[in-house]
Amino acid sequence: MSVPAIVFTDWDGTVTLQDSNDYLTENLGFGRSRRLEINDEILNGKKSFKDGFSEMLKSIPTPFPECIDYLLKHVDLDPGFKEFYSWCVTKNIPVVVISSGMAPIIKALLGKLVGTDVVENIKIISNSVKIDDVTGAWEIVYKDSDTGFGHDKSKSIREYLAKKGFSADHMPPVFYCGDGVSDVSAAKETKLLFAKEGRDLIIHCKRENIPYTTFSDFSEIFAKVKSIVEDKKPISDYILN
């Protein structure tokens, strides 16, 4: 497989402006105050991402189909994503969603916000959901339940690259775009990490001395990736630490 680059991206709060799981928790679950407490516990290493995330989702009593309908009314797309994705298609650059969220929600939002055809063209690697046919109760099914993240994004990236035939000696520029703690494991698998301004991922990158560059929306990612792919600008020019 010969491609000029590969773009892996988080979904919630990265491709979308709102984090769908946070939004559900704050509006249909136990609210913003407790969610922020859990977020701090995760960021400070007192609680694993998976445990905190599970606690958030368990606080939501709303049936899963209604959760999706609610999100379709309230979640918006990053204003620069469509143009960036269209350019990637013309350049034969795969865009792969690597998410700690749930596939049915991602597919529903992607279909509405970008287009139903795109759902078939973008690879989505995420957790799934189990719904009880009788009671309607639902719970997240983690892709990597034996890890503290629930979904080991670094593992998913390695598996994707290996499946496509890439190796250390034959690897195009690999980018990852994210905003939160769940994206940390993906950083070491990519050539350039895009961390969203004002979000937790930057805090962690600074603390752990993880190389990154910033973005506020996908128009900035577009400009940087385009300059690297088309103008052959060195990736090192963008790394902040």
Short mmCIF file of C-alpha atoms in Angstrom, two decimals:
data_model
loop_
_atom_site.label_atom_id
_atom_site.label_comp_id
_atom_site.label_asym_id
_atom_site.label_seq_id
_atom_site.Cartn_x
_atom_site.Cartn_y
_atom_site.Cartn_z
CA MET A 1 0.00 0.00 0.00
CA SER A 2 1.60 3.23 -1.14
CA VAL A 3 0.20 6.40 0.42
CA PRO A 4 1.79 9.82 1.05
CA ALA A 5 0.66 9.89 4.70
CA ILE A 6 -1.80 8.40 7.18
CA VAL A 7 -3.99 10.45 9.52
CA PHE A 8 -5.30 8.86 12.69
CA THR A 9 -7.72 10.99 14.67
CA ASP A 10 -9.69 10.92 17.87
CA TRP A 11 -13.39 11.64 17.43
CA ASP A 12 -15.01 13.30 20.44
CA GLY A 13 -13.88 16.87 20.97
CA THR A 14 -11.46 16.56 18.06
CA VAL A 15 -13.49 15.95 14.90
CA THR A 16 -16.54 17.18 16.80
CA LEU A 17 -16.67 20.38 18.82
CA GLN A 18 -18.40 18.67 21.74
CA ASP A 19 -17.38 15.44 23.41
CA SER A 20 -20.51 13.32 23.02
CA ASN A 21 -19.85 11.22 26.12
CA ASP A 22 -19.19 14.27 28.29
CA TYR A 23 -22.30 15.90 26.84
CA LEU A 24 -24.47 12.90 27.69
CA THR A 25 -23.00 12.70 31.20
CA GLU A 26 -23.49 16.39 31.94
CA ASN A 27 -27.03 16.65 30.55
CA LEU A 28 -28.52 13.17 31.05
CA GLY A 29 -26.24 11.69 33.71
CA PHE A 30 -24.87 12.87 37.07
CA GLY A 31 -23.86 16.28 35.78
CA ARG A 32 -20.86 18.47 35.10
CA SER A 33 -19.49 18.77 38.63
CA ARG A 34 -18.94 15.05 39.15
CA ARG A 35 -17.69 14.62 35.59
CA LEU A 36 -14.99 17.24 36.18
CA GLU A 37 -14.01 15.54 39.45
CA ILE A 38 -13.55 12.26 37.59
CA ASN A 39 -11.60 14.02 34.87
CA ASP A 40 -9.18 15.39 37.47
CA GLU A 41 -8.85 11.96 39.09
CA ILE A 42 -7.93 10.47 35.71
CA LEU A 43 -5.52 13.27 34.85
CA ASN A 44 -3.78 12.95 38.24
CA GLY A 45 -3.46 9.18 37.97
CA LYS A 46 -5.86 8.41 40.82
CA LYS A 47 -8.27 6.56 38.55
CA SER A 48 -7.88 4.78 35.22
CA PHE A 49 -9.57 6.25 32.17
CA LYS A 50 -11.67 3.10 31.79
CA ASP A 51 -12.94 3.17 35.39
CA GLY A 52 -13.77 6.86 35.25
CA PHE A 53 -15.40 6.58 31.84
CA SER A 54 -17.49 3.60 32.95
CA GLU A 55 -18.69 5.52 36.00
CA MET A 56 -19.78 8.39 33.77
CA LEU A 57 -21.70 6.21 31.34
CA LYS A 58 -23.40 4.22 34.10
CA SER A 59 -24.92 7.47 35.39
CA ILE A 60 -26.95 7.85 32.17
CA PRO A 61 -30.41 6.19 32.49
CA THR A 62 -31.60 7.22 29.02
CA PRO A 63 -32.16 4.43 26.45
CA PHE A 64 -29.31 4.25 23.93
CA PRO A 65 -31.37 5.16 20.82
CA GLU A 66 -32.58 8.28 22.62
CA CYS A 67 -28.98 9.15 23.52
CA ILE A 68 -28.07 9.05 19.83
CA ASP A 69 -31.07 11.22 18.89
CA TYR A 70 -30.09 13.70 21.60
CA LEU A 71 -26.52 13.94 20.34
CA LEU A 72 -27.63 14.38 16.72
CA LYS A 73 -29.43 17.54 17.85
CA HIS A 74 -26.57 19.01 19.87
CA VAL A 75 -23.15 17.93 18.55
CA ASP A 76 -21.38 20.01 15.89
CA LEU A 77 -18.55 19.24 13.47
CA ASP A 78 -15.17 20.96 13.55
CA PRO A 79 -15.50 23.63 10.84
CA GLY A 80 -12.31 22.60 9.06
CA PHE A 81 -12.80 18.85 8.97
CA LYS A 82 -14.80 18.48 5.75
CA GLU A 83 -12.27 20.40 3.66
CA PHE A 84 -9.38 18.51 5.22
CA TYR A 85 -11.06 15.15 4.65
CA SER A 86 -11.88 16.02 1.02
CA TRP A 87 -8.23 16.92 0.40
CA CYS A 88 -7.09 13.66 2.00
CA VAL A 89 -9.36 11.73 -0.38
CA THR A 90 -7.85 13.46 -3.42
CA LYS A 91 -4.34 12.69 -2.15
CA ASN A 92 -5.11 9.04 -1.29
CA ILE A 93 -4.40 9.71 2.39
CA PRO A 94 -6.33 7.37 4.71
CA VAL A 95 -8.21 9.03 7.57
CA VAL A 96 -8.77 6.59 10.42
CA VAL A 97 -10.89 7.34 13.49
CA ILE A 98 -9.38 5.88 16.67
CA SER A 99 -11.88 6.50 19.45
CA SER A 100 -12.52 5.65 23.09
CA GLY A 101 -16.19 6.22 22.39
CA MET A 102 -18.79 3.87 20.93
CA ALA A 103 -19.07 2.99 17.25
CA PRO A 104 -22.86 3.44 16.85
CA ILE A 105 -22.66 7.02 18.11
CA ILE A 106 -19.67 7.86 15.91
CA LYS A 107 -21.31 6.40 12.79
CA ALA A 108 -24.58 8.24 13.43
CA LEU A 109 -22.84 11.59 13.91
CA LEU A 110 -20.46 11.04 10.99
CA GLY A 111 -23.38 10.23 8.70
CA LYS A 112 -25.28 13.36 9.69
CA LEU A 113 -22.39 15.82 9.93
CA VAL A 114 -20.21 14.70 7.00
CA GLY A 115 -22.29 12.31 4.88
CA THR A 116 -23.56 8.74 4.85
CA ASP A 117 -21.10 7.82 2.09
CA VAL A 118 -18.21 8.86 4.33
CA VAL A 119 -19.27 6.33 6.98
CA GLU A 120 -18.33 3.59 4.52
CA ASN A 121 -15.02 5.20 3.55
CA ILE A 122 -13.57 6.14 6.95
CA LYS A 123 -12.21 3.29 9.05
CA ILE A 124 -13.57 3.52 12.60
CA ILE A 125 -11.76 1.69 15.39
CA SER A 126 -13.55 2.09 18.71
CA ASN A 127 -15.47 0.46 21.50
CA SER A 128 -18.92 -1.01 20.94
CA VAL A 129 -22.11 -1.18 22.98
CA LYS A 130 -24.32 -3.97 24.31
CA ILE A 131 -28.07 -3.40 24.64
CA ASP A 132 -30.39 -5.73 26.53
CA ASP A 133 -33.26 -6.64 24.18
CA VAL A 134 -35.70 -6.99 27.05
CA THR A 135 -34.88 -4.15 29.43
CA GLY A 136 -33.19 -1.76 27.01
CA ALA A 137 -30.33 -1.32 29.47
CA TRP A 138 -27.02 -0.66 27.76
CA GLU A 139 -23.33 -0.72 28.57
CA ILE A 140 -20.09 -0.02 26.78
CA VAL A 141 -18.09 -2.98 25.50
CA TYR A 142 -14.41 -2.10 25.60
CA LYS A 143 -12.17 -3.10 22.73
CA ASP A 144 -9.25 -3.73 25.10
CA SER A 145 -10.92 -4.45 28.42
CA ASP A 146 -7.66 -5.60 29.98
CA THR A 147 -6.12 -2.12 29.76
CA GLY A 148 -6.63 1.01 31.83
CA PHE A 149 -7.78 2.92 28.76
CA GLY A 150 -10.41 0.40 27.65
CA HIS A 151 -9.20 1.00 24.12
CA ASP A 152 -5.43 0.88 23.67
CA LYS A 153 -5.06 3.32 20.80
CA SER A 154 -1.36 2.58 20.32
CA LYS A 155 -2.21 -1.08 19.82
CA SER A 156 -4.91 -0.22 17.29
CA ILE A 157 -2.50 1.95 15.33
CA ARG A 158 0.15 -0.77 15.27
CA GLU A 159 -2.40 -3.36 14.17
CA TYR A 160 -3.70 -1.13 11.39
CA LEU A 161 -0.23 -0.36 10.06
CA ALA A 162 0.82 -4.02 10.17
CA LYS A 163 -2.36 -5.11 8.40
CA LYS A 164 -1.68 -2.60 5.63
CA GLY A 165 1.87 -3.92 5.21
CA PHE A 166 3.81 -1.04 6.72
CA SER A 167 7.03 -1.55 8.68
CA ALA A 168 9.64 0.62 10.35
CA ASP A 169 11.63 0.64 7.11
CA HIS A 170 8.60 1.40 4.98
CA MET A 171 6.45 3.99 6.71
CA PRO A 172 4.89 7.22 5.40
CA PRO A 173 4.41 10.21 7.74
CA VAL A 174 1.88 9.15 10.38
CA PHE A 175 -0.16 11.83 12.16
CA TYR A 176 -2.47 11.67 15.16
CA CYS A 177 -4.99 14.32 16.19
CA GLY A 178 -6.43 14.35 19.69
CA ASP A 179 -7.47 16.33 22.72
CA GLY A 180 -7.60 14.16 25.83
CA VAL A 181 -5.86 11.73 28.14
CA SER A 182 -7.11 8.73 26.17
CA ASP A 183 -4.96 9.93 23.26
CA VAL A 184 -1.68 9.73 25.16
CA SER A 185 -0.95 6.11 24.22
CA ALA A 186 -1.21 6.96 20.52
CA ALA A 187 1.51 9.60 20.67
CA LYS A 188 4.51 7.28 20.52
CA GLU A 189 3.17 5.52 17.41
CA THR A 190 3.08 8.65 15.23
CA LYS A 191 5.52 11.06 13.64
CA LEU A 192 3.57 14.14 14.69
CA LEU A 193 0.94 14.51 17.42
CA PHE A 194 -1.62 17.29 17.02
CA ALA A 195 -2.90 18.28 20.48
CA LYS A 196 -5.92 20.56 20.73
CA GLU A 197 -5.34 23.91 22.41
CA GLY A 198 -6.80 24.31 25.87
CA ARG A 199 -7.41 20.59 26.43
CA ASP A 200 -5.97 17.95 28.76
CA LEU A 201 -3.71 16.29 26.19
CA ILE A 202 -1.37 19.29 26.15
CA ILE A 203 -1.10 19.22 29.95
CA HIS A 204 -0.07 15.57 29.82
CA CYS A 205 2.37 16.12 26.94
CA LYS A 206 4.14 18.88 28.86
CA ARG A 207 4.25 16.80 32.03
CA GLU A 208 5.62 13.69 30.27
CA ASN A 209 7.77 15.58 27.74
CA ILE A 210 5.88 14.13 24.77
CA PRO A 211 6.59 15.94 21.47
CA TYR A 212 3.52 17.63 19.99
CA THR A 213 2.19 20.53 17.97
CA THR A 214 -1.04 22.40 18.63
CA PHE A 215 -4.23 23.05 16.70
CA SER A 216 -7.45 24.94 17.38
CA ASP A 217 -9.40 23.42 14.48
CA PHE A 218 -8.80 21.20 11.46
CA SER A 219 -7.90 24.11 9.21
CA GLU A 220 -4.62 24.32 11.13
CA ILE A 221 -4.08 20.57 10.87
CA PHE A 222 -4.80 20.85 7.15
CA ALA A 223 -2.21 23.59 6.67
CA LYS A 224 0.52 21.71 8.53
CA VAL A 225 -0.14 18.29 6.98
CA LYS A 226 -0.36 19.82 3.51
CA SER A 227 2.98 21.60 3.94
CA ILE A 228 4.61 18.34 5.04
CA VAL A 229 3.07 16.20 2.28
CA GLU A 230 3.22 18.64 -0.65
CA ASP A 231 6.03 21.02 0.26
CA LYS A 232 8.16 18.42 2.10
CA LYS A 233 8.49 20.66 5.13
CA PRO A 234 10.29 18.83 7.97
CA ILE A 235 8.01 17.56 10.71
CA SER A 236 10.56 18.78 13.26
CA ASP A 237 9.69 22.37 12.30
CA TYR A 238 6.33 21.97 14.01
CA ILE A 239 7.30 20.15 17.20
CA LEU A 240 7.00 22.38 20.27
CA ASN A 241 8.88 20.41 22.94
#
